[in-house]
Structures are given as structure tokens and as C-alpha cells.
Amino acid sequence: MASPASANMNAVRETMDVLLEMSRLLNTGLDMESLSICVRLCEQGINPEALSSVIKELRRASDSFKASENSTSQG
Amino acid sequence: MSGCQGNSGSITGMLSALCDCSLSGLSWKRRALGAASRESARRSLRRRAYGALLAGLFQDGSPKPPPSALANTPAHNKILMISFDLRVSGHNEEAERLEELLGQLRDGVDSSGLSELDSVLELLVQLAGSVAPPPQSF
């Protein structure tokens, strides 16, 4: 028989799988790693709208790094 | 993702892990010779992340925009509205699956182990459509 702790772990894993599939259907761009960090941040009380701003800002920054990387490699 | 180190339980640690996720996939060998080192890129990302996170605070004196009609709509209902939009645009299968998954979450909310499921759903709503859909396979 499964212990309560492992049953809880399974429940969390199943919930994360459901959330990841929803995330993909909604084209949020979150992978499992980022999603699980976001879930933990929400659990800590971070405002989801503020968190979405953070993620969009990080994408913009990452895109500009990639763009400068491409221009460096082409130059 | 290998570039993320999300083991820390603190908010600052998790934000750093999110920044690391954003940096994965960049070529640091080439970058080290060029514009920025990995560490300075990390610092820059953290600065931008905290800027975005804290942008909504400390604005008590400035005029606030009027709340939108959807501001008080539960995230669950917003997802149903997205599902409706999917159906209208001919994506019936995706809409069906989305509603099914939403039902699974609602049924298992007590055993999910998550206390802030509504916040997570709100985050998904906020990020919905923020990247291009994957290319269709034929």
C-alpha cells in the first residue's frame, strides 16, 4: 500500500501533468521546469499577473541576447 | 531543462532559477569572447525580472487604469472563454481537451496537493498565446 507521502507526490505529479498539457494547449511557452517553478512561486503567494510580466520580460531579454549572439556569429 | 536549478525553496532562489531557464540554449563559448559573460547576463536578467515583478508596487500616487470587465472573472471561467474561442476558430479537439483537463483539475482539487490552483490557472490565462502555436504536422 502506498504511503500518504508517496500518494501526495503522485497527486502533485498528476496535477503537474494536467497543468503542463493545458499550458501547451494555451501556447504559454512554459516547459515543465519553468512551469513547476511558477507553480511554486504561486504557492508562495506571488501575484500571477506580476509573474506573467516577469516571464514575458525574461523572454524579451533572452531574445535580445540571442539576437546579439546571431549578429556576433555572423560578423 | 538542464540550465535551470530550481531546487531552492526561497522566492529569490526560484526567480534566479527562472532566469537560468531563460539563459539555457545560449552559446556561452562564443559569448564569452563577445559582448557579455554568463554572469553579467544573469545579473541583467535578474534586474529585469525584479523590475517587472515590482513594477506594480509603489504606484499608489499614480492614476490607476479602470479595472477591465474581466478583472473579477475567475480564472476557471476565463479558460472556458478561451475554449469557446478555440471552438469558434475551428479547433474543436483542443477546446474539448482543454475543458476535459479543467474538469480533471476541478475534480481533484482537494487531492492535488496545490493550494493556489486558481493563481496557477490565472498565470496560464495571462500567458495564453504568448508564443506561436507549434507547426501543424501533415
PDB file of C-alpha atoms in Angstrom:
ATOM      1  CA  MET A   1       0.000   0.000   0.000  1.00  0.00           C
ATOM      2  CA  ALA A   2       1.317   3.449  -0.894  1.00  0.00           C
ATOM      3  CA  SER A   3       2.341   5.732   1.960  1.00  0.00           C
ATOM      4  CA  PRO A   4       0.468   9.051   2.344  1.00  0.00           C
ATOM      5  CA  ALA A   5       3.625  10.926   1.317  1.00  0.00           C
ATOM      6  CA  SER A   6       4.052   8.996  -1.918  1.00  0.00           C
ATOM      7  CA  ALA A   7       0.306   9.234  -2.630  1.00  0.00           C
ATOM      8  CA  ASN A   8       0.599  13.009  -2.244  1.00  0.00           C
ATOM      9  CA  MET A   9       3.645  13.053  -4.540  1.00  0.00           C
ATOM     10  CA  ASN A  10       1.673  11.137  -7.147  1.00  0.00           C
ATOM     11  CA  ALA A  11      -1.231  13.567  -6.839  1.00  0.00           C
ATOM     12  CA  VAL A  12       1.088  16.549  -7.311  1.00  0.00           C
ATOM     13  CA  ARG A  13       2.747  14.872 -10.312  1.00  0.00           C
ATOM     14  CA  GLU A  14      -0.614  14.130 -11.914  1.00  0.00           C
ATOM     15  CA  THR A  15      -1.730  17.722 -11.336  1.00  0.00           C
ATOM     16  CA  MET A  16       1.505  18.995 -12.877  1.00  0.00           C
ATOM     17  CA  ASP A  17       0.980  16.762 -15.927  1.00  0.00           C
ATOM     18  CA  VAL A  18      -2.529  18.173 -16.367  1.00  0.00           C
ATOM     19  CA  LEU A  19      -1.274  21.744 -15.961  1.00  0.00           C
ATOM     20  CA  LEU A  20       1.534  21.150 -18.474  1.00  0.00           C
ATOM     21  CA  GLU A  21      -0.880  19.838 -21.084  1.00  0.00           C
ATOM     22  CA  MET A  22      -3.193  22.801 -20.507  1.00  0.00           C
ATOM     23  CA  SER A  23      -0.193  25.096 -20.762  1.00  0.00           C
ATOM     24  CA  ARG A  24       0.704  23.571 -24.149  1.00  0.00           C
ATOM     25  CA  LEU A  25      -2.845  23.853 -25.441  1.00  0.00           C
ATOM     26  CA  LEU A  26      -2.842  27.517 -24.419  1.00  0.00           C
ATOM     27  CA  ASN A  27       0.547  28.193 -26.072  1.00  0.00           C
ATOM     28  CA  THR A  28       2.047  29.705 -22.949  1.00  0.00           C
ATOM     29  CA  GLY A  29       5.604  28.689 -23.881  1.00  0.00           C
ATOM     30  CA  LEU A  30       6.277  27.179 -20.446  1.00  0.00           C
ATOM     31  CA  ASP A  31       8.172  23.896 -20.258  1.00  0.00           C
ATOM     32  CA  MET A  32       7.825  21.530 -17.277  1.00  0.00           C
ATOM     33  CA  GLU A  33      10.781  23.055 -15.456  1.00  0.00           C
ATOM     34  CA  SER A  34       9.575  26.654 -15.785  1.00  0.00           C
ATOM     35  CA  LEU A  35       6.001  25.635 -15.024  1.00  0.00           C
ATOM     36  CA  SER A  36       6.969  23.878 -11.814  1.00  0.00           C
ATOM     37  CA  ILE A  37       8.972  26.910 -10.676  1.00  0.00           C
ATOM     38  CA  CYS A  38       5.973  29.134 -11.482  1.00  0.00           C
ATOM     39  CA  VAL A  39       3.627  26.846  -9.562  1.00  0.00           C
ATOM     40  CA  ARG A  40       5.916  27.029  -6.545  1.00  0.00           C
ATOM     41  CA  LEU A  41       6.099  30.828  -6.828  1.00  0.00           C
ATOM     42  CA  CYS A  42       2.287  30.999  -6.951  1.00  0.00           C
ATOM     43  CA  GLU A  43       2.165  28.734  -3.903  1.00  0.00           C
ATOM     44  CA  GLN A  44       4.426  31.278  -2.161  1.00  0.00           C
ATOM     45  CA  GLY A  45       1.863  33.988  -2.875  1.00  0.00           C
ATOM     46  CA  ILE A  46       3.402  35.703  -5.899  1.00  0.00           C
ATOM     47  CA  ASN A  47       0.734  37.533  -7.912  1.00  0.00           C
ATOM     48  CA  PRO A  48       0.145  35.593 -11.173  1.00  0.00           C
ATOM     49  CA  GLU A  49      -0.173  38.759 -13.269  1.00  0.00           C
ATOM     50  CA  ALA A  50       3.141  40.067 -11.937  1.00  0.00           C
ATOM     51  CA  LEU A  51       4.687  36.662 -12.576  1.00  0.00           C
ATOM     52  CA  SER A  52       3.452  36.648 -16.177  1.00  0.00           C
ATOM     53  CA  SER A  53       5.103  40.082 -16.617  1.00  0.00           C
ATOM     54  CA  VAL A  54       8.361  38.621 -15.304  1.00  0.00           C
ATOM     55  CA  ILE A  55       8.218  35.730 -17.740  1.00  0.00           C
ATOM     56  CA  LYS A  56       7.450  37.979 -20.717  1.00  0.00           C
ATOM     57  CA  GLU A  57      10.268  40.327 -19.697  1.00  0.00           C
ATOM     58  CA  LEU A  58      12.706  37.409 -19.403  1.00  0.00           C
ATOM     59  CA  ARG A  59      11.703  36.240 -22.881  1.00  0.00           C
ATOM     60  CA  ARG A  60      12.331  39.700 -24.313  1.00  0.00           C
ATOM     61  CA  ALA A  61      15.744  39.800 -22.631  1.00  0.00           C
ATOM     62  CA  SER A  62      16.609  36.293 -23.776  1.00  0.00           C
ATOM     63  CA  ASP A  63      15.531  37.124 -27.339  1.00  0.00           C
ATOM     64  CA  SER A  64      17.778  40.167 -27.379  1.00  0.00           C
ATOM     65  CA  PHE A  65      20.706  38.032 -26.127  1.00  0.00           C
ATOM     66  CA  LYS A  66      20.015  35.548 -28.915  1.00  0.00           C
ATOM     67  CA  ALA A  67      19.781  38.320 -31.500  1.00  0.00           C
ATOM     68  CA  SER A  68      23.115  39.780 -30.403  1.00  0.00           C
ATOM     69  CA  GLU A  69      24.618  36.280 -30.414  1.00  0.00           C
ATOM     70  CA  ASN A  70      23.489  35.786 -34.001  1.00  0.00           C
ATOM     71  CA  SER A  71      24.872  39.142 -35.102  1.00  0.00           C
ATOM     72  CA  THR A  72      28.195  38.341 -33.337  1.00  0.00           C
ATOM     73  CA  SER A  73      28.466  34.954 -35.025  1.00  0.00           C
ATOM     74  CA  GLN A  74      27.670  36.412 -38.434  1.00  0.00           C
ATOM     75  CA  GLY A  75      30.093  39.324 -38.071  1.00  0.00           C
TER      76      GLY A  75
ATOM     77  CA  MET B   1      15.743  21.642 -18.644  1.00  0.00           C
ATOM     78  CA  SER B   2      19.369  21.359 -17.752  1.00  0.00           C
ATOM     79  CA  GLY B   3      20.000  25.089 -17.422  1.00  0.00           C
ATOM     80  CA  CYS B   4      17.551  25.541 -14.542  1.00  0.00           C
ATOM     81  CA  GLN B   5      18.425  24.981 -10.926  1.00  0.00           C
ATOM     82  CA  GLY B   6      15.071  25.202  -9.224  1.00  0.00           C
ATOM     83  CA  ASN B   7      15.887  23.407  -6.006  1.00  0.00           C
ATOM     84  CA  SER B   8      15.839  26.461  -3.773  1.00  0.00           C
ATOM     85  CA  GLY B   9      12.609  26.979  -1.860  1.00  0.00           C
ATOM     86  CA  SER B  10      13.005  30.733  -1.461  1.00  0.00           C
ATOM     87  CA  ILE B  11      11.337  33.231  -3.777  1.00  0.00           C
ATOM     88  CA  THR B  12      14.697  34.760  -4.718  1.00  0.00           C
ATOM     89  CA  GLY B  13      16.113  31.308  -5.439  1.00  0.00           C
ATOM     90  CA  MET B  14      13.153  30.411  -7.647  1.00  0.00           C
ATOM     91  CA  LEU B  15      13.362  33.700  -9.543  1.00  0.00           C
ATOM     92  CA  SER B  16      17.052  33.004 -10.168  1.00  0.00           C
ATOM     93  CA  ALA B  17      16.099  29.557 -11.435  1.00  0.00           C
ATOM     94  CA  LEU B  18      13.594  31.151 -13.839  1.00  0.00           C
ATOM     95  CA  CYS B  19      16.359  33.443 -15.110  1.00  0.00           C
ATOM     96  CA  ASP B  20      18.609  30.410 -15.631  1.00  0.00           C
ATOM     97  CA  CYS B  21      15.820  28.739 -17.622  1.00  0.00           C
ATOM     98  CA  SER B  22      15.785  31.782 -19.915  1.00  0.00           C
ATOM     99  CA  LEU B  23      19.520  31.558 -20.460  1.00  0.00           C
ATOM    100  CA  SER B  24      19.599  27.899 -21.404  1.00  0.00           C
ATOM    101  CA  GLY B  25      20.256  27.335 -25.086  1.00  0.00           C
ATOM    102  CA  LEU B  26      22.627  30.262 -25.491  1.00  0.00           C
ATOM    103  CA  SER B  27      26.127  29.551 -26.679  1.00  0.00           C
ATOM    104  CA  TRP B  28      28.448  30.711 -23.891  1.00  0.00           C
ATOM    105  CA  LYS B  29      31.692  29.658 -25.543  1.00  0.00           C
ATOM    106  CA  ARG B  30      31.172  32.154 -28.296  1.00  0.00           C
ATOM    107  CA  ARG B  31      29.520  34.680 -25.986  1.00  0.00           C
ATOM    108  CA  ALA B  32      32.456  34.690 -23.549  1.00  0.00           C
ATOM    109  CA  LEU B  33      34.602  36.094 -26.357  1.00  0.00           C
ATOM    110  CA  GLY B  34      31.983  38.638 -27.309  1.00  0.00           C
ATOM    111  CA  ALA B  35      29.658  41.040 -25.629  1.00  0.00           C
ATOM    112  CA  ALA B  36      28.751  39.599 -22.239  1.00  0.00           C
ATOM    113  CA  SER B  37      29.736  36.869 -19.848  1.00  0.00           C
ATOM    114  CA  ARG B  38      27.188  34.427 -18.497  1.00  0.00           C
ATOM    115  CA  GLU B  39      27.367  36.041 -15.079  1.00  0.00           C
ATOM    116  CA  SER B  40      26.691  39.553 -16.360  1.00  0.00           C
ATOM    117  CA  ALA B  41      23.798  38.210 -18.457  1.00  0.00           C
ATOM    118  CA  ARG B  42      22.403  36.560 -15.333  1.00  0.00           C
ATOM    119  CA  ARG B  43      22.667  39.813 -13.399  1.00  0.00           C
ATOM    120  CA  SER B  44      20.958  41.685 -16.203  1.00  0.00           C
ATOM    121  CA  LEU B  45      18.127  39.135 -16.336  1.00  0.00           C
ATOM    122  CA  ARG B  46      17.650  39.252 -12.568  1.00  0.00           C
ATOM    123  CA  ARG B  47      17.476  43.037 -12.662  1.00  0.00           C
ATOM    124  CA  ARG B  48      14.819  42.917 -15.374  1.00  0.00           C
ATOM    125  CA  ALA B  49      12.892  40.156 -13.567  1.00  0.00           C
ATOM    126  CA  TYR B  50      12.751  42.120 -10.316  1.00  0.00           C
ATOM    127  CA  GLY B  51      11.881  45.276 -12.249  1.00  0.00           C
ATOM    128  CA  ALA B  52       8.917  43.517 -13.837  1.00  0.00           C
ATOM    129  CA  LEU B  53       7.868  41.879 -10.569  1.00  0.00           C
ATOM    130  CA  LEU B  54       7.963  45.097  -8.582  1.00  0.00           C
ATOM    131  CA  ALA B  55       6.610  47.383 -11.302  1.00  0.00           C
ATOM    132  CA  GLY B  56       3.082  47.151  -9.909  1.00  0.00           C
ATOM    133  CA  LEU B  57       4.172  48.205  -6.424  1.00  0.00           C
ATOM    134  CA  PHE B  58       4.918  51.696  -5.193  1.00  0.00           C
ATOM    135  CA  GLN B  59       2.390  53.232  -7.601  1.00  0.00           C
ATOM    136  CA  ASP B  60      -0.100  54.474  -5.027  1.00  0.00           C
ATOM    137  CA  GLY B  61       0.193  58.101  -6.151  1.00  0.00           C
ATOM    138  CA  SER B  62      -0.193  57.483  -9.859  1.00  0.00           C
ATOM    139  CA  PRO B  63      -3.616  57.171 -11.511  1.00  0.00           C
ATOM    140  CA  LYS B  64      -4.672  53.573 -11.976  1.00  0.00           C
ATOM    141  CA  PRO B  65      -6.344  52.381 -15.174  1.00  0.00           C
ATOM    142  CA  PRO B  66     -10.004  51.410 -14.709  1.00  0.00           C
ATOM    143  CA  PRO B  67     -10.440  47.684 -13.956  1.00  0.00           C
ATOM    144  CA  SER B  68     -11.331  45.658 -17.016  1.00  0.00           C
ATOM    145  CA  ALA B  69     -14.591  43.744 -17.206  1.00  0.00           C
ATOM    146  CA  LEU B  70     -12.625  40.503 -16.816  1.00  0.00           C
ATOM    147  CA  ALA B  71     -10.686  41.598 -13.736  1.00  0.00           C
ATOM    148  CA  ASN B  72     -13.010  39.811 -11.335  1.00  0.00           C
ATOM    149  CA  THR B  73     -13.771  36.828 -13.546  1.00  0.00           C
ATOM    150  CA  PRO B  74     -12.431  33.577 -12.037  1.00  0.00           C
ATOM    151  CA  ALA B  75      -9.524  32.034 -13.969  1.00  0.00           C
ATOM    152  CA  HIS B  76     -11.601  28.889 -14.457  1.00  0.00           C
ATOM    153  CA  ASN B  77     -14.212  30.914 -16.403  1.00  0.00           C
ATOM    154  CA  LYS B  78     -11.537  32.688 -18.420  1.00  0.00           C
ATOM    155  CA  ILE B  79     -10.245  29.304 -19.573  1.00  0.00           C
ATOM    156  CA  LEU B  80     -13.772  28.331 -20.588  1.00  0.00           C
ATOM    157  CA  MET B  81     -13.909  31.560 -22.611  1.00  0.00           C
ATOM    158  CA  ILE B  82     -10.630  30.662 -24.323  1.00  0.00           C
ATOM    159  CA  SER B  83     -12.080  27.232 -25.015  1.00  0.00           C
ATOM    160  CA  PHE B  84     -15.122  28.885 -26.601  1.00  0.00           C
ATOM    161  CA  ASP B  85     -12.810  30.984 -28.792  1.00  0.00           C
ATOM    162  CA  LEU B  86     -10.978  27.810 -29.828  1.00  0.00           C
ATOM    163  CA  ARG B  87     -14.255  26.229 -30.899  1.00  0.00           C
ATOM    164  CA  VAL B  88     -15.282  29.324 -32.825  1.00  0.00           C
ATOM    165  CA  SER B  89     -11.966  29.237 -34.677  1.00  0.00           C
ATOM    166  CA  GLY B  90     -12.488  25.577 -35.591  1.00  0.00           C
ATOM    167  CA  HIS B  91     -10.166  23.979 -33.024  1.00  0.00           C
ATOM    168  CA  ASN B  92     -12.775  21.669 -31.539  1.00  0.00           C
ATOM    169  CA  GLU B  93     -10.383  18.949 -30.412  1.00  0.00           C
ATOM    170  CA  GLU B  94      -8.190  21.381 -28.473  1.00  0.00           C
ATOM    171  CA  ALA B  95     -11.247  23.001 -26.893  1.00  0.00           C
ATOM    172  CA  GLU B  96     -12.628  19.619 -25.900  1.00  0.00           C
ATOM    173  CA  ARG B  97      -9.328  18.537 -24.346  1.00  0.00           C
ATOM    174  CA  LEU B  98      -8.908  21.857 -22.530  1.00  0.00           C
ATOM    175  CA  GLU B  99     -12.324  21.519 -20.914  1.00  0.00           C
ATOM    176  CA  GLU B 100     -11.625  17.899 -20.039  1.00  0.00           C
ATOM    177  CA  LEU B 101      -8.347  18.854 -18.320  1.00  0.00           C
ATOM    178  CA  LEU B 102     -10.051  21.714 -16.495  1.00  0.00           C
ATOM    179  CA  GLY B 103     -12.664  19.242 -15.232  1.00  0.00           C
ATOM    180  CA  GLN B 104      -9.908  16.888 -14.049  1.00  0.00           C
ATOM    181  CA  LEU B 105      -8.314  19.717 -12.090  1.00  0.00           C
ATOM    182  CA  ARG B 106     -11.622  20.714 -10.532  1.00  0.00           C
ATOM    183  CA  ASP B 107     -12.421  17.128  -9.563  1.00  0.00           C
ATOM    184  CA  GLY B 108      -9.026  16.585  -7.984  1.00  0.00           C
ATOM    185  CA  VAL B 109      -8.610  19.989  -6.396  1.00  0.00           C
ATOM    186  CA  ASP B 110      -8.624  18.627  -2.835  1.00  0.00           C
ATOM    187  CA  SER B 111      -6.098  15.910  -3.525  1.00  0.00           C
ATOM    188  CA  SER B 112      -3.924  17.921  -5.917  1.00  0.00           C
ATOM    189  CA  GLY B 113      -1.523  18.998  -3.180  1.00  0.00           C
ATOM    190  CA  LEU B 114      -1.660  22.576  -4.504  1.00  0.00           C
ATOM    191  CA  SER B 115      -3.296  25.329  -2.504  1.00  0.00           C
ATOM    192  CA  GLU B 116      -3.074  28.075  -5.145  1.00  0.00           C
ATOM    193  CA  LEU B 117      -4.521  26.340  -8.174  1.00  0.00           C
ATOM    194  CA  ASP B 118      -6.566  29.416  -9.131  1.00  0.00           C
ATOM    195  CA  SER B 119      -3.404  31.533  -9.210  1.00  0.00           C
ATOM    196  CA  VAL B 120      -1.693  28.979 -11.445  1.00  0.00           C
ATOM    197  CA  LEU B 121      -4.695  28.954 -13.800  1.00  0.00           C
ATOM    198  CA  GLU B 122      -4.637  32.773 -13.844  1.00  0.00           C
ATOM    199  CA  LEU B 123      -0.948  32.649 -14.796  1.00  0.00           C
ATOM    200  CA  LEU B 124      -1.742  30.280 -17.693  1.00  0.00           C
ATOM    201  CA  VAL B 125      -4.503  32.638 -18.833  1.00  0.00           C
ATOM    202  CA  GLN B 126      -2.134  35.612 -18.679  1.00  0.00           C
ATOM    203  CA  LEU B 127       0.456  33.752 -20.765  1.00  0.00           C
ATOM    204  CA  ALA B 128      -2.027  32.168 -23.188  1.00  0.00           C
ATOM    205  CA  GLY B 129      -0.992  32.790 -26.790  1.00  0.00           C
ATOM    206  CA  SER B 130       2.287  34.413 -25.765  1.00  0.00           C
ATOM    207  CA  VAL B 131       4.210  32.055 -28.069  1.00  0.00           C
ATOM    208  CA  ALA B 132       3.367  30.875 -31.552  1.00  0.00           C
ATOM    209  CA  PRO B 133       1.494  27.569 -31.772  1.00  0.00           C
ATOM    210  CA  PRO B 134       3.613  24.576 -32.815  1.00  0.00           C
ATOM    211  CA  PRO B 135       3.639  23.924 -36.560  1.00  0.00           C
ATOM    212  CA  GLN B 136       0.949  21.520 -37.744  1.00  0.00           C
ATOM    213  CA  SER B 137       2.193  18.122 -38.892  1.00  0.00           C
ATOM    214  CA  PHE B 138       0.662  16.724 -42.047  1.00  0.00           C
TER     215      PHE B 138
END
